[in-house]
CSV table of C-alpha atoms in Angstrom, one decimal:
chain,number,residue,atom,x,y,z
D,858,MET,CA,204.6,158.4,116.4
D,859,LYS,CA,205.5,154.9,115.4
D,860,THR,CA,202.3,153.4,116.7
D,861,GLU,CA,200.3,155.5,114.2
D,862,LEU,CA,202.6,154.6,111.3
D,863,TYR,CA,200.2,151.8,110.3
D,864,LEU,CA,197.8,154.5,109.1
D,865,LEU,CA,200.2,155.2,106.3
D,866,SER,CA,199.1,152.1,104.6
D,867,ALA,CA,195.5,153.0,105.0
D,868,HIS,CA,196.2,156.4,103.7
D,869,ALA,CA,197.9,155.0,100.7
D,870,ASP,CA,194.6,153.0,100.1
D,871,ARG,CA,192.5,156.2,100.7
D,872,GLU,CA,190.9,154.5,103.7
D,873,VAL,CA,191.6,157.4,106.1
D,874,GLY,CA,189.0,160.1,106.2
D,875,PRO,CA,189.3,163.7,107.3
D,876,PRO,CA,190.9,165.2,109.4
D,877,TRP,CA,193.3,162.3,109.9
D,878,ASP,CA,194.3,162.2,106.2
D,879,GLN,CA,195.5,165.8,106.4
D,880,GLU,CA,197.5,165.1,109.6
D,881,ILE,CA,199.1,162.1,108.0
D,882,GLN,CA,200.0,164.1,104.9
D,883,ARG,CA,201.5,166.7,107.0
D,884,ARG,CA,203.7,164.2,108.8
D,885,ILE,CA,204.8,162.7,105.5
D,886,GLU,CA,205.9,166.1,104.4
D,887,THR,CA,207.7,167.0,107.6
D,888,ASP,CA,208.8,163.8,109.4
D,889,PRO,CA,211.7,161.8,107.7
D,890,VAL,CA,210.5,158.6,109.3
D,891,TRP,CA,207.1,159.0,107.9
D,892,ALA,CA,208.5,160.1,104.5
D,893,ARG,CA,210.6,157.0,104.3
D,894,GLU,CA,207.7,154.7,105.2
D,895,TRP,CA,205.5,156.4,102.7
D,896,GLN,CA,208.0,155.8,99.9
D,897,THR,CA,208.3,152.2,100.9
D,898,HIS,CA,204.5,151.6,100.8
D,899,GLN,CA,204.2,153.4,97.5
D,900,LYS,CA,206.9,151.2,95.9
D,901,VAL,CA,205.3,148.1,97.2
D,902,LYS,CA,201.9,149.1,95.9
D,903,ALA,CA,203.5,149.8,92.5
D,904,ALA,CA,205.2,146.4,92.5
D,905,LEU,CA,201.9,144.7,93.3
D,906,ALA,CA,200.0,146.6,90.7
D,907,GLY,CA,202.5,145.3,88.2
D,908,LEU,CA,201.1,141.8,88.7
D,909,LYS,CA,198.4,141.7,86.0
D,910,ASP,CA,195.7,139.1,85.8
D,911,PRO,CA,197.3,135.7,85.2
D,912,ALA,CA,197.5,134.8,81.6
D,913,GLU,CA,195.7,131.6,82.2
D,914,LEU,CA,192.6,133.2,83.5
D,915,GLU,CA,190.5,132.8,80.4
D,916,ALA,CA,191.6,129.3,79.7
D,917,SER,CA,191.0,128.3,83.3
D,918,GLN,CA,187.6,129.9,83.3
D,919,LYS,CA,186.6,127.8,80.3
D,920,GLN,CA,188.1,124.6,81.7
D,921,VAL,CA,186.4,124.9,85.1
D,922,ARG,CA,183.1,125.8,83.4
D,923,ASP,CA,183.3,122.6,81.3
D,924,ARG,CA,183.8,120.6,84.4
D,925,LEU,CA,181.0,122.3,86.3
D,926,GLU,CA,178.6,121.7,83.4
D,927,ALA,CA,179.4,118.0,83.4
D,928,PHE,CA,178.9,118.0,87.2
D,929,ILE,CA,175.5,119.7,86.9
D,930,GLU,CA,174.5,117.4,84.0
D,931,ILE,CA,175.1,114.4,86.2
D,932,LYS,CA,173.4,115.9,89.1
D,933,GLN,CA,170.3,116.7,87.1
D,934,ASN,CA,170.2,113.5,85.1
D,935,PRO,CA,171.6,110.7,87.3
D,936,ILE,CA,172.6,107.5,85.6
D,937,ARG,CA,169.7,105.0,85.9
D,938,HIS,CA,170.1,101.2,85.1
D,939,GLU,CA,167.1,99.9,83.2
D,940,ASN,CA,167.1,96.6,85.0
D,941,THR,CA,167.5,98.0,88.5
D,942,ARG,CA,164.1,96.8,89.8
D,943,LEU,CA,164.5,93.4,88.2
D,944,ASN,CA,168.0,93.0,89.7
D,945,PHE,CA,166.6,93.9,93.1
D,946,VAL,CA,164.0,91.2,92.8
D,947,ARG,CA,166.6,88.7,91.7
D,948,LEU,CA,168.7,89.6,94.7
D,949,LEU,CA,165.9,89.1,97.1
D,950,THR,CA,164.9,85.8,95.6
D,951,THR,CA,168.5,84.5,95.8
D,952,ALA,CA,168.8,85.6,99.4
D,953,ALA,CA,165.5,83.8,100.3
D,954,VAL,CA,166.5,80.6,98.6
D,955,PHE,CA,169.9,80.6,100.1
D,956,GLY,CA,168.4,81.3,103.5
D,957,LEU,CA,166.0,78.3,103.1
D,958,ILE,CA,168.9,76.0,102.1
D,959,VAL,CA,171.1,77.1,105.0
D,960,GLY,CA,168.2,76.9,107.4
D,961,GLY,CA,167.1,73.5,106.2
D,962,PHE,CA,170.6,72.1,106.5
D,963,GLY,CA,171.0,73.5,109.9
D,964,TYR,CA,167.7,71.9,111.0
D,965,TRP,CA,168.7,68.6,109.6
D,966,MET,CA,172.1,68.7,111.3
D,967,GLY,CA,170.4,69.6,114.5
D,968,SER,CA,168.0,66.7,114.4
D,969,HIS,CA,170.7,64.2,113.9
D,970,ALA,CA,173.3,65.6,116.3
D,971,ALA,CA,174.2,63.4,119.3
D,972,SER,CA,174.3,65.4,122.4
D,973,ALA,CA,177.6,65.3,124.1
D,974,SER,CA,176.4,67.4,127.0
D,975,ALA,CA,176.9,65.8,130.3
D,976,SER,CA,173.8,67.5,131.5
D,977,THR,CA,171.5,65.7,129.0
D,978,VAL,CA,170.3,62.6,130.5
D,979,ALA,CA,168.5,59.7,128.7
D,980,GLU,CA,165.8,58.1,130.8
D,981,VAL,CA,166.0,54.3,130.6
D,982,HIS,CA,163.8,52.0,132.5
D,983,VAL,CA,165.4,48.6,133.3
D,984,LYS,CA,164.6,45.7,135.6
D,985,LEU,CA,167.5,44.8,137.8
D,986,PRO,CA,168.0,42.1,140.4
D,987,ALA,CA,167.1,43.2,143.9
D,988,ASN,CA,170.6,42.6,145.1
D,989,TYR,CA,172.3,44.5,142.3
D,990,THR,CA,173.4,48.0,142.9
D,991,PRO,CA,174.1,49.9,139.7
D,992,PRO,CA,177.3,52.0,139.9
D,993,LEU,CA,176.2,55.7,140.1
D,994,ASN,CA,178.2,58.9,140.2
D,995,GLY,CA,177.7,61.7,142.6
D,996,ASP,CA,174.8,63.0,140.4
D,997,SER,CA,173.0,59.7,140.6
D,998,GLU,CA,173.9,59.0,137.0
D,999,LEU,CA,174.8,55.6,135.8
D,1000,ILE,CA,178.5,55.2,135.3
D,1001,LYS,CA,179.3,53.6,132.0
D,1002,MET,CA,180.1,49.9,132.3
D,1003,THR,CA,182.8,48.6,130.2
D,1004,SER,CA,182.0,44.9,130.6
D,1005,PHE,CA,178.8,42.9,130.1
D,1006,GLU,CA,177.7,41.5,133.3
D,1007,GLY,CA,175.6,38.7,131.9
D,1008,SER,CA,175.0,37.1,135.2
D,1009,THR,CA,173.3,40.2,136.6
D,1010,ARG,CA,170.8,40.5,133.7
S,591,MET,CA,182.8,145.8,91.6
S,592,THR,CA,182.3,145.1,87.9
S,593,GLY,CA,180.5,142.1,86.5
S,594,GLU,CA,177.7,141.9,89.2
S,595,PRO,CA,174.8,140.0,87.7
S,596,GLY,CA,171.2,141.1,88.0
S,597,ASP,CA,169.9,137.6,88.5
S,598,TYR,CA,171.6,135.5,91.1
S,599,ASN,CA,169.4,132.5,90.5
S,600,ASP,CA,171.2,131.9,87.3
S,601,PHE,CA,174.2,129.8,88.0
S,602,SER,CA,175.9,130.6,84.8
S,603,LYS,CA,175.7,134.3,85.4
S,604,VAL,CA,177.0,134.0,88.9
S,605,TYR,CA,179.9,131.9,87.6
S,606,ASP,CA,180.8,134.4,84.9
S,607,ALA,CA,180.6,137.3,87.3
S,608,TRP,CA,182.7,135.9,90.1
S,609,PHE,CA,185.1,133.3,88.7
S,610,PRO,CA,187.7,135.9,87.6
S,611,LEU,CA,187.8,137.5,91.1
S,612,LEU,CA,188.0,134.1,92.9
S,613,PHE,CA,190.6,132.7,90.5
S,614,ARG,CA,192.7,135.9,90.8
S,615,ILE,CA,192.7,135.8,94.6
S,616,VAL,CA,193.5,132.2,94.9
S,617,TYR,CA,196.2,132.5,92.2
S,618,ARG,CA,197.9,135.2,94.1
S,619,MET,CA,197.5,133.2,97.3
S,620,THR,CA,199.0,130.0,96.0
S,621,GLY,CA,200.9,130.9,92.8
S,622,ARG,CA,199.5,127.7,91.2
S,623,ARG,CA,197.0,127.6,88.3
S,624,ASP,CA,195.9,124.0,89.1
S,625,ILE,CA,195.2,124.8,92.7
S,626,SER,CA,193.4,128.0,91.7
S,627,GLU,CA,191.2,126.0,89.3
S,628,GLU,CA,190.5,123.3,91.9
S,629,VAL,CA,189.6,125.8,94.6
S,630,ALA,CA,187.4,127.9,92.3
S,631,GLN,CA,185.6,124.8,91.0
S,632,GLU,CA,185.0,123.5,94.6
S,633,ALA,CA,183.6,126.9,95.6
S,634,PHE,CA,181.1,126.9,92.7
S,635,ILE,CA,180.1,123.3,93.4
S,636,LYS,CA,179.3,124.4,97.0
S,637,TYR,CA,177.4,127.3,95.7
S,638,TYR,CA,175.4,125.1,93.3
S,639,GLU,CA,174.5,122.7,96.1
S,640,ARG,CA,173.4,125.6,98.3
S,641,ARG,CA,172.1,128.1,95.8
S,642,ASP,CA,168.6,128.0,97.1
S,643,ILE,CA,169.5,129.1,100.6
S,644,LEU,CA,172.4,131.5,100.0
S,645,PRO,CA,172.0,135.2,99.9
S,646,LYS,CA,171.4,136.7,96.5
S,647,ASP,CA,173.0,140.1,97.1
S,648,GLU,CA,176.4,141.3,98.3
S,649,GLY,CA,176.3,138.5,100.8
S,650,LEU,CA,176.9,136.0,98.1
S,651,LYS,CA,180.2,137.7,97.1
S,652,TYR,CA,181.4,137.6,100.7
S,653,TRP,CA,180.3,133.9,101.0
S,654,LEU,CA,182.3,132.9,98.0
S,655,ILE,CA,185.3,134.8,99.2
S,656,ARG,CA,185.1,133.0,102.6
S,657,VAL,CA,184.8,129.6,100.9
S,658,VAL,CA,187.9,130.2,98.7
S,659,ARG,CA,189.8,131.6,101.7
S,660,ASN,CA,189.1,128.5,103.7
S,661,LEU,CA,190.0,126.2,100.8
S,662,ALA,CA,193.2,128.1,100.1
S,663,LEU,CA,194.0,127.9,103.8
S,664,ASN,CA,193.6,124.1,103.7
S,665,TYR,CA,196.0,124.0,100.8
S,666,GLU,CA,198.4,126.1,102.7
S,667,LYS,CA,198.3,123.7,105.7
S,668,ARG,CA,198.6,120.7,103.5
S,669,LYS,CA,201.6,122.2,101.8
S,670,GLY,CA,203.2,123.0,105.1
S,671,ARG,CA,202.7,119.4,106.4
S,672,GLU,CA,204.3,118.1,103.2
S,673,ARG,CA,207.2,120.4,103.4
S,674,ARG,CA,207.8,119.5,107.0
S,675,ALA,CA,207.6,115.8,106.2
S,676,VAL,CA,210.2,116.2,103.4
S,677,GLU,CA,212.5,118.2,105.8
S,678,ARG,CA,212.2,115.5,108.4
S,679,HIS,CA,213.0,112.8,105.9
S,680,PHE,CA,216.0,114.5,104.2
S,681,HIS,CA,217.1,116.6,107.2
S,682,GLU,CA,217.3,119.8,105.2
S,683,PRO,CA,215.1,122.8,104.7
S,684,THR,CA,213.0,123.0,101.5
S,685,HIS,CA,212.1,126.7,101.4
S,686,GLU,CA,213.9,129.0,99.0
S,687,THR,CA,216.7,131.1,100.5
S,688,GLY,CA,217.1,133.5,97.5
S,689,HIS,CA,216.8,137.1,98.4
S,690,GLU,CA,215.9,137.0,102.0
S,691,GLY,CA,217.8,139.5,104.0
S,692,GLU,CA,219.2,141.4,101.1
S,693,ARG,CA,218.7,145.1,101.2
S,694,ALA,CA,219.8,146.0,97.7
S,695,LEU,CA,217.3,148.2,95.9
S,696,VAL,CA,215.7,146.5,93.0
S,697,ARG,CA,214.3,148.9,90.4
S,698,GLU,CA,212.4,146.4,88.2
S,699,GLU,CA,211.2,143.2,89.6
S,700,THR,CA,210.0,140.4,87.5
S,701,ILE,CA,206.5,139.2,88.0
S,702,GLN,CA,207.9,136.0,89.3
S,703,GLU,CA,209.9,137.8,92.0
S,704,VAL,CA,206.9,139.7,93.3
S,705,GLN,CA,204.7,136.7,93.2
S,706,ALA,CA,207.4,134.6,95.0
S,707,ALA,CA,207.7,137.4,97.6
S,708,LEU,CA,203.9,137.4,98.1
S,709,LEU,CA,204.0,133.6,98.8
S,710,LYS,CA,206.5,134.1,101.5
S,711,LEU,CA,204.2,136.3,103.5
S,712,PRO,CA,202.4,134.7,106.4
S,713,TYR,CA,199.0,133.5,105.4
S,714,ASN,CA,197.0,136.0,107.6
S,715,LEU,CA,198.9,139.0,106.1
S,716,ARG,CA,198.9,137.7,102.6
S,717,ILE,CA,195.1,137.2,102.4
S,718,VAL,CA,194.3,140.8,103.5
S,719,LEU,CA,196.8,142.3,101.2
S,720,ILE,CA,195.5,140.3,98.2
S,721,LEU,CA,191.9,141.1,99.0
S,722,LYS,CA,192.9,144.7,99.0
S,723,GLU,CA,195.2,144.8,96.0
S,724,TYR,CA,193.5,142.3,93.8
S,725,GLY,CA,190.0,142.2,95.1
S,726,GLY,CA,189.5,145.9,95.4
S,727,PHE,CA,187.6,145.5,98.7
S,728,ALA,CA,187.4,148.2,101.3
S,729,TYR,CA,189.0,147.6,104.7
S,730,ALA,CA,185.5,147.3,106.2
S,731,GLU,CA,184.5,144.6,103.7
S,732,ILE,CA,187.7,142.7,104.2
S,733,GLY,CA,187.1,142.8,108.0
S,734,LYS,CA,183.6,141.4,107.5
S,735,MET,CA,184.8,138.6,105.2
S,736,LEU,CA,187.6,137.5,107.5
S,737,GLY,CA,185.8,138.1,110.8
S,738,ILE,CA,188.2,140.7,112.0
S,739,THR,CA,188.0,144.4,112.9
S,740,GLU,CA,188.7,147.1,110.4
S,741,GLY,CA,191.6,148.3,112.7
S,742,ASN,CA,193.0,144.8,112.5
S,743,VAL,CA,192.8,144.9,108.7
S,744,LYS,CA,194.7,148.2,108.6
S,745,VAL,CA,197.5,146.8,110.8
S,746,ARG,CA,197.8,143.6,108.8
S,747,VAL,CA,198.0,145.5,105.5
S,748,PHE,CA,200.7,147.7,106.9
S,749,ARG,CA,202.7,144.8,108.2
S,750,ALA,CA,202.2,142.9,104.9
S,751,ARG,CA,203.6,145.8,102.9
S,752,ASN,CA,206.5,146.2,105.2
S,753,GLN,CA,207.5,142.6,105.0
S,754,LEU,CA,207.0,142.6,101.3
S,755,ALA,CA,209.3,145.6,101.1
S,756,GLN,CA,212.0,143.7,103.0
S,757,LEU,CA,211.6,140.7,100.7
S,758,LEU,CA,211.9,142.9,97.6
S,759,GLY,CA,214.6,145.1,99.0
S,760,LYS,CA,212.4,148.2,98.6
S,761,GLU,CA,212.9,149.8,101.9
S,762,GLY,CA,213.3,153.5,101.4
S,763,THR,CA,216.6,155.2,102.1
């Protein structure tokens, strides 16, 4: 039966135990389909057995071993810089100084900056004549005057 | 299996014991020495990094085989992507069209022809055949390593040999 033909391969590999191995052997000897398949598998096994170990095996084994030994050596003895700690301190110091400079400059800039915000209002107390009405906008803010009204001072 | 070391804690002994087997398997899977070295090296690096938690008995052998199996599969996939990219670019197939379909009986094959035929097998058939023929593993062991049933292994070995027979023109008359 064709569905059991796959057991031929297992039989060739001695992977079929009794009583099935005897049944398979009987079919090989009596059934031409089984006999043909058996021949095929035997020839393929022989062809595969002809492939010896690759000639490069020994050389490759040595080459890979050398690389692995280098890898293990680096793992066990990592490269350490003698001035690592000193460099770290230097880095921190530089960062701190730079931060002070930038922060100080920023503070200086901020203290001298003229606010252009319309919402910032300077409070000025002036004495005006009773009959003078200063021009104000909708937010009760003095509108900028472009001319000096000397007579009203 | 020959070469099994008594002390699995010794990396060097493990390497000497299992490198030939791993290299042989990957070489038959890929046909390339450089890939075989790379895969074997990667497997042993993984072993070195995990040696304290890995099994120390037969389980280690199966673990190493699974690692090289996965790495070889990654190579296979990468090779397939590269081949498809070349085919798309040049609009022509890149695989060899030598003896496919020929039914002439060949009495003596060169090593290269058999190796080339092996490489033409689908990956899932090739791996079981190689583990059987060149690893010397039993079907049950192969099933355990690949996560498939023993029955599945038997079917795949059968199909692999049948396809190989067609590729080599060895079908019986």
